[in-house]
Amino acid sequence: MPAIRPSAIVRATRALQQQQQSQSTVRSFSATPRAPASHGPQYDPPTGWLFGVKPGEKYQKEGWETPFFYGFCGSLVLAGIAYGFKPDTSIQTWALEEARRRLEAEGILEDPEKK
């Protein structure tokens, strides 16, 4: 009688094959299968010209460039003006004003508006 029965060897081989197959398959997190999303080639071959404009040709602006330029620059100017007029809310400024008020209330420091 052989030491290992043939049916046990077959079962062990099948179990190893199934284990290897289950480890190599990748499961997605989605229940729907992944569909290829190809909308044509995305690669534009190089033409050798800067921004694709040949020397001697005039660059034609696209419709979004002018409003984008004025909107972006205008928002930067408005942000700079708003930053210049923002109130000073630092703790140091508050503490200095509070100390001055308390010293004036105690009479240690003279009120600068009375002069």
mmCIF file of N, CA and C in Angstrom:
data_model
loop_
_atom_site.group_PDB
_atom_site.id
_atom_site.type_symbol
_atom_site.label_atom_id
_atom_site.label_comp_id
_atom_site.label_asym_id
_atom_site.label_seq_id
_atom_site.Cartn_x
_atom_site.Cartn_y
_atom_site.Cartn_z
ATOM 1 N N MET A 1 0.849 -1.165 0.000
ATOM 2 C CA MET A 1 0.000 0.000 0.000
ATOM 3 C C MET A 1 0.897 1.230 0.000
ATOM 4 N N PRO A 2 0.597 2.193 -0.938
ATOM 5 C CA PRO A 2 1.456 3.375 -0.985
ATOM 6 C C PRO A 2 1.226 4.247 0.240
ATOM 7 N N ALA A 3 2.260 5.056 0.578
ATOM 8 C CA ALA A 3 2.192 5.897 1.766
ATOM 9 C C ALA A 3 1.159 7.019 1.593
ATOM 10 N N ILE A 4 1.053 7.556 0.382
ATOM 11 C CA ILE A 4 0.090 8.627 0.113
ATOM 12 C C ILE A 4 -0.876 8.136 -0.954
ATOM 13 N N ARG A 5 -2.132 8.273 -0.673
ATOM 14 C CA ARG A 5 -3.130 7.827 -1.634
ATOM 15 C C ARG A 5 -3.231 8.825 -2.790
ATOM 16 N N PRO A 6 -3.456 8.361 -4.027
ATOM 17 C CA PRO A 6 -3.554 9.263 -5.185
ATOM 18 C C PRO A 6 -4.682 10.277 -5.058
ATOM 19 N N SER A 7 -5.784 9.923 -4.458
ATOM 20 C CA SER A 7 -6.894 10.876 -4.343
ATOM 21 C C SER A 7 -6.513 12.040 -3.421
ATOM 22 N N ALA A 8 -5.713 11.787 -2.402
ATOM 23 C CA ALA A 8 -5.267 12.848 -1.504
ATOM 24 C C ALA A 8 -4.311 13.789 -2.231
ATOM 25 N N ILE A 9 -3.456 13.248 -3.092
ATOM 26 C CA ILE A 9 -2.524 14.076 -3.863
ATOM 27 C C ILE A 9 -3.303 14.962 -4.835
ATOM 28 N N VAL A 10 -4.313 14.426 -5.468
ATOM 29 C CA VAL A 10 -5.127 15.193 -6.416
ATOM 30 C C VAL A 10 -5.851 16.319 -5.690
ATOM 31 N N ARG A 11 -6.424 16.002 -4.527
ATOM 32 C CA ARG A 11 -7.122 17.034 -3.762
ATOM 33 C C ARG A 11 -6.175 18.121 -3.297
ATOM 34 N N ALA A 12 -4.979 17.765 -2.845
ATOM 35 C CA ALA A 12 -4.006 18.759 -2.392
ATOM 36 C C ALA A 12 -3.550 19.642 -3.546
ATOM 37 N N THR A 13 -3.358 19.041 -4.725
ATOM 38 C CA THR A 13 -2.945 19.814 -5.901
ATOM 39 C C THR A 13 -4.035 20.792 -6.312
ATOM 40 N N ARG A 14 -5.263 20.343 -6.308
ATOM 41 C CA ARG A 14 -6.371 21.237 -6.656
ATOM 42 C C ARG A 14 -6.515 22.368 -5.643
ATOM 43 N N ALA A 15 -6.342 22.073 -4.370
ATOM 44 C CA ALA A 15 -6.441 23.107 -3.339
ATOM 45 C C ALA A 15 -5.351 24.162 -3.526
ATOM 46 N N LEU A 16 -4.132 23.721 -3.848
ATOM 47 C CA LEU A 16 -3.044 24.675 -4.091
ATOM 48 C C LEU A 16 -3.328 25.533 -5.314
ATOM 49 N N GLN A 17 -3.858 24.933 -6.365
ATOM 50 C CA GLN A 17 -4.172 25.690 -7.570
ATOM 51 C C GLN A 17 -5.263 26.725 -7.300
ATOM 52 N N GLN A 18 -6.285 26.334 -6.553
ATOM 53 C CA GLN A 18 -7.345 27.270 -6.228
ATOM 54 C C GLN A 18 -6.827 28.395 -5.335
ATOM 55 N N GLN A 19 -5.936 28.079 -4.424
ATOM 56 C CA GLN A 19 -5.374 29.084 -3.535
ATOM 57 C C GLN A 19 -4.533 30.083 -4.327
ATOM 58 N N GLN A 20 -3.752 29.614 -5.284
ATOM 59 C CA GLN A 20 -2.940 30.501 -6.104
ATOM 60 C C GLN A 20 -3.821 31.370 -6.995
ATOM 61 N N GLN A 21 -4.897 30.803 -7.515
ATOM 62 C CA GLN A 21 -5.797 31.584 -8.355
ATOM 63 C C GLN A 21 -6.506 32.652 -7.545
ATOM 64 N N SER A 22 -6.912 32.346 -6.331
ATOM 65 C CA SER A 22 -7.620 33.325 -5.516
ATOM 66 C C SER A 22 -6.685 34.445 -5.074
ATOM 67 N N GLN A 23 -5.403 34.160 -4.911
ATOM 68 C CA GLN A 23 -4.453 35.197 -4.523
ATOM 69 C C GLN A 23 -4.117 36.103 -5.696
ATOM 70 N N SER A 24 -4.146 35.580 -6.920
ATOM 71 C CA SER A 24 -3.752 36.377 -8.073
ATOM 72 C C SER A 24 -4.897 37.216 -8.622
ATOM 73 N N THR A 25 -6.147 36.882 -8.317
ATOM 74 C CA THR A 25 -7.257 37.679 -8.826
ATOM 75 C C THR A 25 -7.402 38.944 -7.983
ATOM 76 N N VAL A 26 -7.677 40.047 -8.675
ATOM 77 C CA VAL A 26 -7.847 41.328 -8.006
ATOM 78 C C VAL A 26 -9.327 41.660 -7.986
ATOM 79 N N ARG A 27 -9.840 41.929 -6.833
ATOM 80 C CA ARG A 27 -11.237 42.281 -6.712
ATOM 81 C C ARG A 27 -11.357 43.783 -6.592
ATOM 82 N N SER A 28 -12.314 44.346 -7.287
ATOM 83 C CA SER A 28 -12.534 45.783 -7.205
ATOM 84 C C SER A 28 -13.507 46.079 -6.074
ATOM 85 N N PHE A 29 -13.551 47.338 -5.661
ATOM 86 C CA PHE A 29 -14.461 47.758 -4.612
ATOM 87 C C PHE A 29 -15.866 48.022 -5.156
ATOM 88 N N SER A 30 -15.997 48.070 -6.457
ATOM 89 C CA SER A 30 -17.262 48.376 -7.089
ATOM 90 C C SER A 30 -17.952 47.089 -7.523
ATOM 91 N N ALA A 31 -19.265 47.131 -7.529
ATOM 92 C CA ALA A 31 -20.027 45.970 -7.984
ATOM 93 C C ALA A 31 -20.162 45.967 -9.496
ATOM 94 N N THR A 32 -19.998 47.135 -10.124
ATOM 95 C CA THR A 32 -20.109 47.208 -11.574
ATOM 96 C C THR A 32 -18.751 46.952 -12.201
ATOM 97 N N PRO A 33 -18.733 46.286 -13.338
ATOM 98 C CA PRO A 33 -17.442 46.028 -13.983
ATOM 99 C C PRO A 33 -16.845 47.315 -14.537
ATOM 100 N N ARG A 34 -15.530 47.353 -14.603
ATOM 101 C CA ARG A 34 -14.844 48.545 -15.096
ATOM 102 C C ARG A 34 -14.885 48.553 -16.621
ATOM 103 N N ALA A 35 -15.355 49.648 -17.165
ATOM 104 C CA ALA A 35 -15.430 49.797 -18.613
ATOM 105 C C ALA A 35 -14.288 50.683 -19.084
ATOM 106 N N PRO A 36 -13.688 50.380 -20.204
ATOM 107 C CA PRO A 36 -12.622 51.252 -20.703
ATOM 108 C C PRO A 36 -13.195 52.602 -21.107
ATOM 109 N N ALA A 37 -12.495 53.671 -20.779
ATOM 110 C CA ALA A 37 -12.965 55.023 -21.064
ATOM 111 C C ALA A 37 -12.042 55.676 -22.075
ATOM 112 N N SER A 38 -12.090 55.212 -23.278
ATOM 113 C CA SER A 38 -11.232 55.762 -24.312
ATOM 114 C C SER A 38 -12.032 56.703 -25.192
ATOM 115 N N HIS A 39 -11.575 57.921 -25.292
ATOM 116 C CA HIS A 39 -12.218 58.917 -26.138
ATOM 117 C C HIS A 39 -11.278 59.328 -27.262
ATOM 118 N N GLY A 40 -10.429 58.450 -27.661
ATOM 119 C CA GLY A 40 -9.486 58.756 -28.719
ATOM 120 C C GLY A 40 -8.113 59.036 -28.149
ATOM 121 N N PRO A 41 -7.172 59.277 -29.009
ATOM 122 C CA PRO A 41 -5.808 59.511 -28.521
ATOM 123 C C PRO A 41 -5.691 60.862 -27.807
ATOM 124 N N GLN A 42 -5.002 60.855 -26.682
ATOM 125 C CA GLN A 42 -4.815 62.069 -25.900
ATOM 126 C C GLN A 42 -3.471 62.729 -26.172
ATOM 127 N N TYR A 43 -2.655 62.138 -26.970
ATOM 128 C CA TYR A 43 -1.304 62.631 -27.201
ATOM 129 C C TYR A 43 -1.276 63.489 -28.453
ATOM 130 N N ASP A 44 -0.838 64.730 -28.303
ATOM 131 C CA ASP A 44 -0.618 65.597 -29.452
ATOM 132 C C ASP A 44 0.858 65.533 -29.800
ATOM 133 N N PRO A 45 1.191 65.107 -30.991
ATOM 134 C CA PRO A 45 2.611 65.016 -31.332
ATOM 135 C C PRO A 45 3.244 66.402 -31.374
ATOM 136 N N PRO A 46 4.502 66.520 -31.008
ATOM 137 C CA PRO A 46 5.146 67.840 -30.991
ATOM 138 C C PRO A 46 5.280 68.402 -32.400
ATOM 139 N N THR A 47 5.025 69.709 -32.512
ATOM 140 C CA THR A 47 5.140 70.375 -33.806
ATOM 141 C C THR A 47 6.436 71.152 -33.913
ATOM 142 N N GLY A 48 7.076 71.426 -32.787
ATOM 143 C CA GLY A 48 8.323 72.171 -32.797
ATOM 144 C C GLY A 48 8.128 73.667 -32.636
ATOM 145 N N TRP A 49 6.869 74.135 -32.526
ATOM 146 C CA TRP A 49 6.612 75.561 -32.377
ATOM 147 C C TRP A 49 6.122 75.830 -30.958
ATOM 148 N N LEU A 50 6.503 76.981 -30.416
ATOM 149 C CA LEU A 50 6.092 77.351 -29.066
ATOM 150 C C LEU A 50 4.580 77.603 -29.049
ATOM 151 N N PHE A 51 3.861 76.904 -28.222
ATOM 152 C CA PHE A 51 2.406 76.957 -28.089
ATOM 153 C C PHE A 51 1.707 76.623 -29.404
ATOM 154 N N GLY A 52 2.382 75.956 -30.313
ATOM 155 C CA GLY A 52 1.789 75.551 -31.580
ATOM 156 C C GLY A 52 1.596 76.681 -32.568
ATOM 157 N N VAL A 53 2.222 77.853 -32.340
ATOM 158 C CA VAL A 53 2.082 78.996 -33.236
ATOM 159 C C VAL A 53 3.366 79.127 -34.034
ATOM 160 N N LYS A 54 3.238 79.083 -35.350
ATOM 161 C CA LYS A 54 4.411 79.191 -36.205
ATOM 162 C C LYS A 54 4.914 80.634 -36.226
ATOM 163 N N PRO A 55 6.198 80.855 -36.435
ATOM 164 C CA PRO A 55 6.716 82.228 -36.511
ATOM 165 C C PRO A 55 6.067 82.986 -37.668
ATOM 166 N N GLY A 56 5.690 84.227 -37.391
ATOM 167 C CA GLY A 56 5.049 85.054 -38.404
ATOM 168 C C GLY A 56 3.538 85.026 -38.329
ATOM 169 N N GLU A 57 2.962 84.032 -37.657
ATOM 170 C CA GLU A 57 1.506 83.974 -37.506
ATOM 171 C C GLU A 57 1.091 84.691 -36.230
ATOM 172 N N LYS A 58 -0.089 85.317 -36.260
ATOM 173 C CA LYS A 58 -0.602 86.005 -35.078
ATOM 174 C C LYS A 58 -1.360 85.004 -34.213
ATOM 175 N N TYR A 59 -1.119 85.073 -32.933
ATOM 176 C CA TYR A 59 -1.802 84.189 -31.989
ATOM 177 C C TYR A 59 -3.254 84.607 -31.868
ATOM 178 N N GLN A 60 -4.161 83.662 -31.954
ATOM 179 C CA GLN A 60 -5.586 83.947 -31.807
ATOM 180 C C GLN A 60 -6.022 83.526 -30.411
ATOM 181 N N LYS A 61 -6.522 84.500 -29.667
ATOM 182 C CA LYS A 61 -6.966 84.208 -28.303
ATOM 183 C C LYS A 61 -8.224 83.358 -28.324
ATOM 184 N N GLU A 62 -8.336 82.534 -27.310
ATOM 185 C CA GLU A 62 -9.562 81.768 -27.139
ATOM 186 C C GLU A 62 -10.550 82.614 -26.353
ATOM 187 N N GLY A 63 -11.798 82.221 -26.360
ATOM 188 C CA GLY A 63 -12.849 83.031 -25.760
ATOM 189 C C GLY A 63 -12.734 83.208 -24.259
ATOM 190 N N TRP A 64 -12.114 82.304 -23.560
ATOM 191 C CA TRP A 64 -12.053 82.372 -22.109
ATOM 192 C C TRP A 64 -10.861 83.174 -21.607
ATOM 193 N N GLU A 65 -9.890 83.488 -22.456
ATOM 194 C CA GLU A 65 -8.645 84.093 -21.983
ATOM 195 C C GLU A 65 -8.825 85.522 -21.484
ATOM 196 N N THR A 66 -9.553 86.362 -22.200
ATOM 197 C CA THR A 66 -9.725 87.759 -21.792
ATOM 198 C C THR A 66 -10.516 87.879 -20.492
ATOM 199 N N PRO A 67 -11.688 87.235 -20.355
ATOM 200 C CA PRO A 67 -12.392 87.344 -19.068
ATOM 201 C C PRO A 67 -11.596 86.741 -17.913
ATOM 202 N N PHE A 68 -10.851 85.694 -18.175
ATOM 203 C CA PHE A 68 -10.042 85.093 -17.115
ATOM 204 C C PHE A 68 -8.958 86.072 -16.659
ATOM 205 N N PHE A 69 -8.300 86.722 -17.608
ATOM 206 C CA PHE A 69 -7.228 87.655 -17.259
ATOM 207 C C PHE A 69 -7.774 88.803 -16.414
ATOM 208 N N TYR A 70 -8.847 89.450 -16.881
ATOM 209 C CA TYR A 70 -9.392 90.584 -16.127
ATOM 210 C C TYR A 70 -10.021 90.140 -14.814
ATOM 211 N N GLY A 71 -10.655 88.987 -14.792
ATOM 212 C CA GLY A 71 -11.231 88.501 -13.541
ATOM 213 C C GLY A 71 -10.172 88.139 -12.519
ATOM 214 N N PHE A 72 -9.100 87.504 -12.971
ATOM 215 C CA PHE A 72 -8.035 87.111 -12.053
ATOM 216 C C PHE A 72 -7.299 88.336 -11.519
ATOM 217 N N CYS A 73 -6.895 89.228 -12.425
ATOM 218 C CA CYS A 73 -6.169 90.431 -11.986
ATOM 219 C C CYS A 73 -7.057 91.329 -11.135
ATOM 220 N N GLY A 74 -8.321 91.460 -11.517
ATOM 221 C CA GLY A 74 -9.243 92.283 -10.730
ATOM 222 C C GLY A 74 -9.453 91.735 -9.327
ATOM 223 N N SER A 75 -9.553 90.415 -9.221
ATOM 224 C CA SER A 75 -9.742 89.835 -7.887
ATOM 225 C C SER A 75 -8.484 90.002 -7.036
ATOM 226 N N LEU A 76 -7.296 89.955 -7.658
ATOM 227 C CA LEU A 76 -6.063 90.201 -6.901
ATOM 228 C C LEU A 76 -6.006 91.634 -6.392
ATOM 229 N N VAL A 77 -6.405 92.602 -7.233
ATOM 230 C CA VAL A 77 -6.412 94.004 -6.813
ATOM 231 C C VAL A 77 -7.409 94.205 -5.672
ATOM 232 N N LEU A 78 -8.614 93.659 -5.798
ATOM 233 C CA LEU A 78 -9.610 93.793 -4.734
ATOM 234 C C LEU A 78 -9.160 93.119 -3.441
ATOM 235 N N ALA A 79 -8.499 91.974 -3.547
ATOM 236 C CA ALA A 79 -8.001 91.300 -2.343
ATOM 237 C C ALA A 79 -6.912 92.138 -1.676
ATOM 238 N N GLY A 80 -6.057 92.776 -2.466
ATOM 239 C CA GLY A 80 -5.019 93.644 -1.898
ATOM 240 C C GLY A 80 -5.611 94.846 -1.191
ATOM 241 N N ILE A 81 -6.656 95.447 -1.784
ATOM 242 C CA ILE A 81 -7.310 96.600 -1.145
ATOM 243 C C ILE A 81 -8.011 96.166 0.132
ATOM 244 N N ALA A 82 -8.696 95.043 0.091
ATOM 245 C CA ALA A 82 -9.385 94.545 1.292
ATOM 246 C C ALA A 82 -8.388 94.215 2.395
ATOM 247 N N TYR A 83 -7.230 93.660 2.025
ATOM 248 C CA TYR A 83 -6.218 93.334 3.027
ATOM 249 C C TYR A 83 -5.646 94.600 3.653
ATOM 250 N N GLY A 84 -5.515 95.659 2.862
ATOM 251 C CA GLY A 84 -4.991 96.918 3.392
ATOM 252 C C GLY A 84 -5.927 97.584 4.382
ATOM 253 N N PHE A 85 -7.235 97.387 4.227
ATOM 254 C CA PHE A 85 -8.213 98.034 5.099
ATOM 255 C C PHE A 85 -8.782 97.113 6.167
ATOM 256 N N LYS A 86 -8.245 95.919 6.313
ATOM 257 C CA LYS A 86 -8.796 95.016 7.317
ATOM 258 C C LYS A 86 -8.455 95.514 8.726
ATOM 259 N N PRO A 87 -9.327 95.279 9.671
ATOM 260 C CA PRO A 87 -9.059 95.760 11.033
ATOM 261 C C PRO A 87 -7.938 94.960 11.700
ATOM 262 N N ASP A 88 -7.243 95.629 12.603
ATOM 263 C CA ASP A 88 -6.166 94.967 13.335
ATOM 264 C C ASP A 88 -6.786 94.221 14.505
ATOM 265 N N THR A 89 -6.766 92.907 14.455
ATOM 266 C CA THR A 89 -7.394 92.093 15.499
ATOM 267 C C THR A 89 -6.361 91.270 16.263
ATOM 268 N N SER A 90 -5.123 91.732 16.294
ATOM 269 C CA SER A 90 -4.099 90.956 16.990
ATOM 270 C C SER A 90 -4.264 91.111 18.503
ATOM 271 N N ILE A 91 -3.799 90.139 19.227
ATOM 272 C CA ILE A 91 -3.911 90.156 20.688
ATOM 273 C C ILE A 91 -3.007 91.232 21.296
ATOM 274 N N GLN A 92 -1.879 91.521 20.628
ATOM 275 C CA GLN A 92 -0.972 92.545 21.139
ATOM 276 C C GLN A 92 -1.624 93.927 21.088
ATOM 277 N N THR A 93 -2.318 94.230 20.008
ATOM 278 C CA THR A 93 -2.984 95.526 19.891
ATOM 279 C C THR A 93 -4.086 95.651 20.933
ATOM 280 N N TRP A 94 -4.848 94.606 21.119
ATOM 281 C CA TRP A 94 -5.917 94.641 22.113
ATOM 282 C C TRP A 94 -5.341 94.838 23.514
ATOM 283 N N ALA A 95 -4.262 94.111 23.822
ATOM 284 C CA ALA A 95 -3.669 94.211 25.162
ATOM 285 C C ALA A 95 -3.107 95.607 25.404
ATOM 286 N N LEU A 96 -2.493 96.220 24.402
ATOM 287 C CA LEU A 96 -1.951 97.563 24.561
ATOM 288 C C LEU A 96 -3.073 98.572 24.812
ATOM 289 N N GLU A 97 -4.159 98.477 24.067
ATOM 290 C CA GLU A 97 -5.288 99.389 24.268
ATOM 291 C C GLU A 97 -5.957 99.168 25.622
ATOM 292 N N GLU A 98 -6.064 97.919 26.027
ATOM 293 C CA GLU A 98 -6.680 97.618 27.324
ATOM 294 C C GLU A 98 -5.819 98.142 28.466
ATOM 295 N N ALA A 99 -4.511 97.965 28.362
ATOM 296 C CA ALA A 99 -3.610 98.474 29.405
ATOM 297 C C ALA A 99 -3.672 99.996 29.472
ATOM 298 N N ARG A 100 -3.720 100.650 28.314
ATOM 299 C CA ARG A 100 -3.811 102.115 28.298
ATOM 300 C C ARG A 100 -5.110 102.577 28.944
ATOM 301 N N ARG A 101 -6.234 101.919 28.649
ATOM 302 C CA ARG A 101 -7.522 102.292 29.250
ATOM 303 C C ARG A 101 -7.490 102.134 30.768
ATOM 304 N N ARG A 102 -6.923 101.040 31.249
ATOM 305 C CA ARG A 102 -6.888 100.804 32.696
ATOM 306 C C ARG A 102 -5.970 101.809 33.402
ATOM 307 N N LEU A 103 -4.837 102.124 32.763
ATOM 308 C CA LEU A 103 -3.931 103.117 33.372
ATOM 309 C C LEU A 103 -4.565 104.499 33.383
ATOM 310 N N GLU A 104 -5.319 104.849 32.338
ATOM 311 C CA GLU A 104 -6.020 106.134 32.319
ATOM 312 C C GLU A 104 -7.118 106.160 33.372
ATOM 313 N N ALA A 105 -7.819 105.028 33.581
ATOM 314 C CA ALA A 105 -8.896 104.971 34.578
ATOM 315 C C ALA A 105 -8.334 105.111 35.991
ATOM 316 N N GLU A 106 -7.138 104.610 36.233
ATOM 317 C CA GLU A 106 -6.529 104.716 37.562
ATOM 318 C C GLU A 106 -5.844 106.057 37.759
ATOM 319 N N GLY A 107 -5.663 106.813 36.695
ATOM 320 C CA GLY A 107 -5.029 108.117 36.808
ATOM 321 C C GLY A 107 -3.530 108.067 36.694
ATOM 322 N N ILE A 108 -2.938 106.935 36.382
ATOM 323 C CA ILE A 108 -1.494 106.822 36.256
ATOM 324 C C ILE A 108 -1.030 107.436 34.935
ATOM 325 N N LEU A 109 -1.815 107.248 33.896
ATOM 326 C CA LEU A 109 -1.458 107.752 32.574
ATOM 327 C C LEU A 109 -2.491 108.825 32.203
ATOM 328 N N GLU A 110 -1.991 109.923 31.650
ATOM 329 C CA GLU A 110 -2.915 111.009 31.270
ATOM 330 C C GLU A 110 -3.626 110.647 29.968
ATOM 331 N N ASP A 111 -4.853 111.145 29.838
ATOM 332 C CA ASP A 111 -5.638 110.907 28.650
ATOM 333 C C ASP A 111 -5.073 111.778 27.522
ATOM 334 N N PRO A 112 -4.675 111.199 26.384
ATOM 335 C CA PRO A 112 -4.085 112.011 25.318
ATOM 336 C C PRO A 112 -5.112 112.940 24.656
ATOM 337 N N GLU A 113 -6.398 112.697 24.783
ATOM 338 C CA GLU A 113 -7.412 113.556 24.167
ATOM 339 C C GLU A 113 -7.655 114.824 24.959
ATOM 340 N N LYS A 114 -7.248 114.881 26.225
ATOM 341 C CA LYS A 114 -7.469 116.057 27.062
ATOM 342 C C LYS A 114 -6.475 117.169 26.753
ATOM 343 N N LYS A 115 -5.380 116.890 26.143
ATOM 344 C CA LYS A 115 -4.367 117.909 25.870
ATOM 345 C C LYS A 115 -4.771 118.852 24.807
#
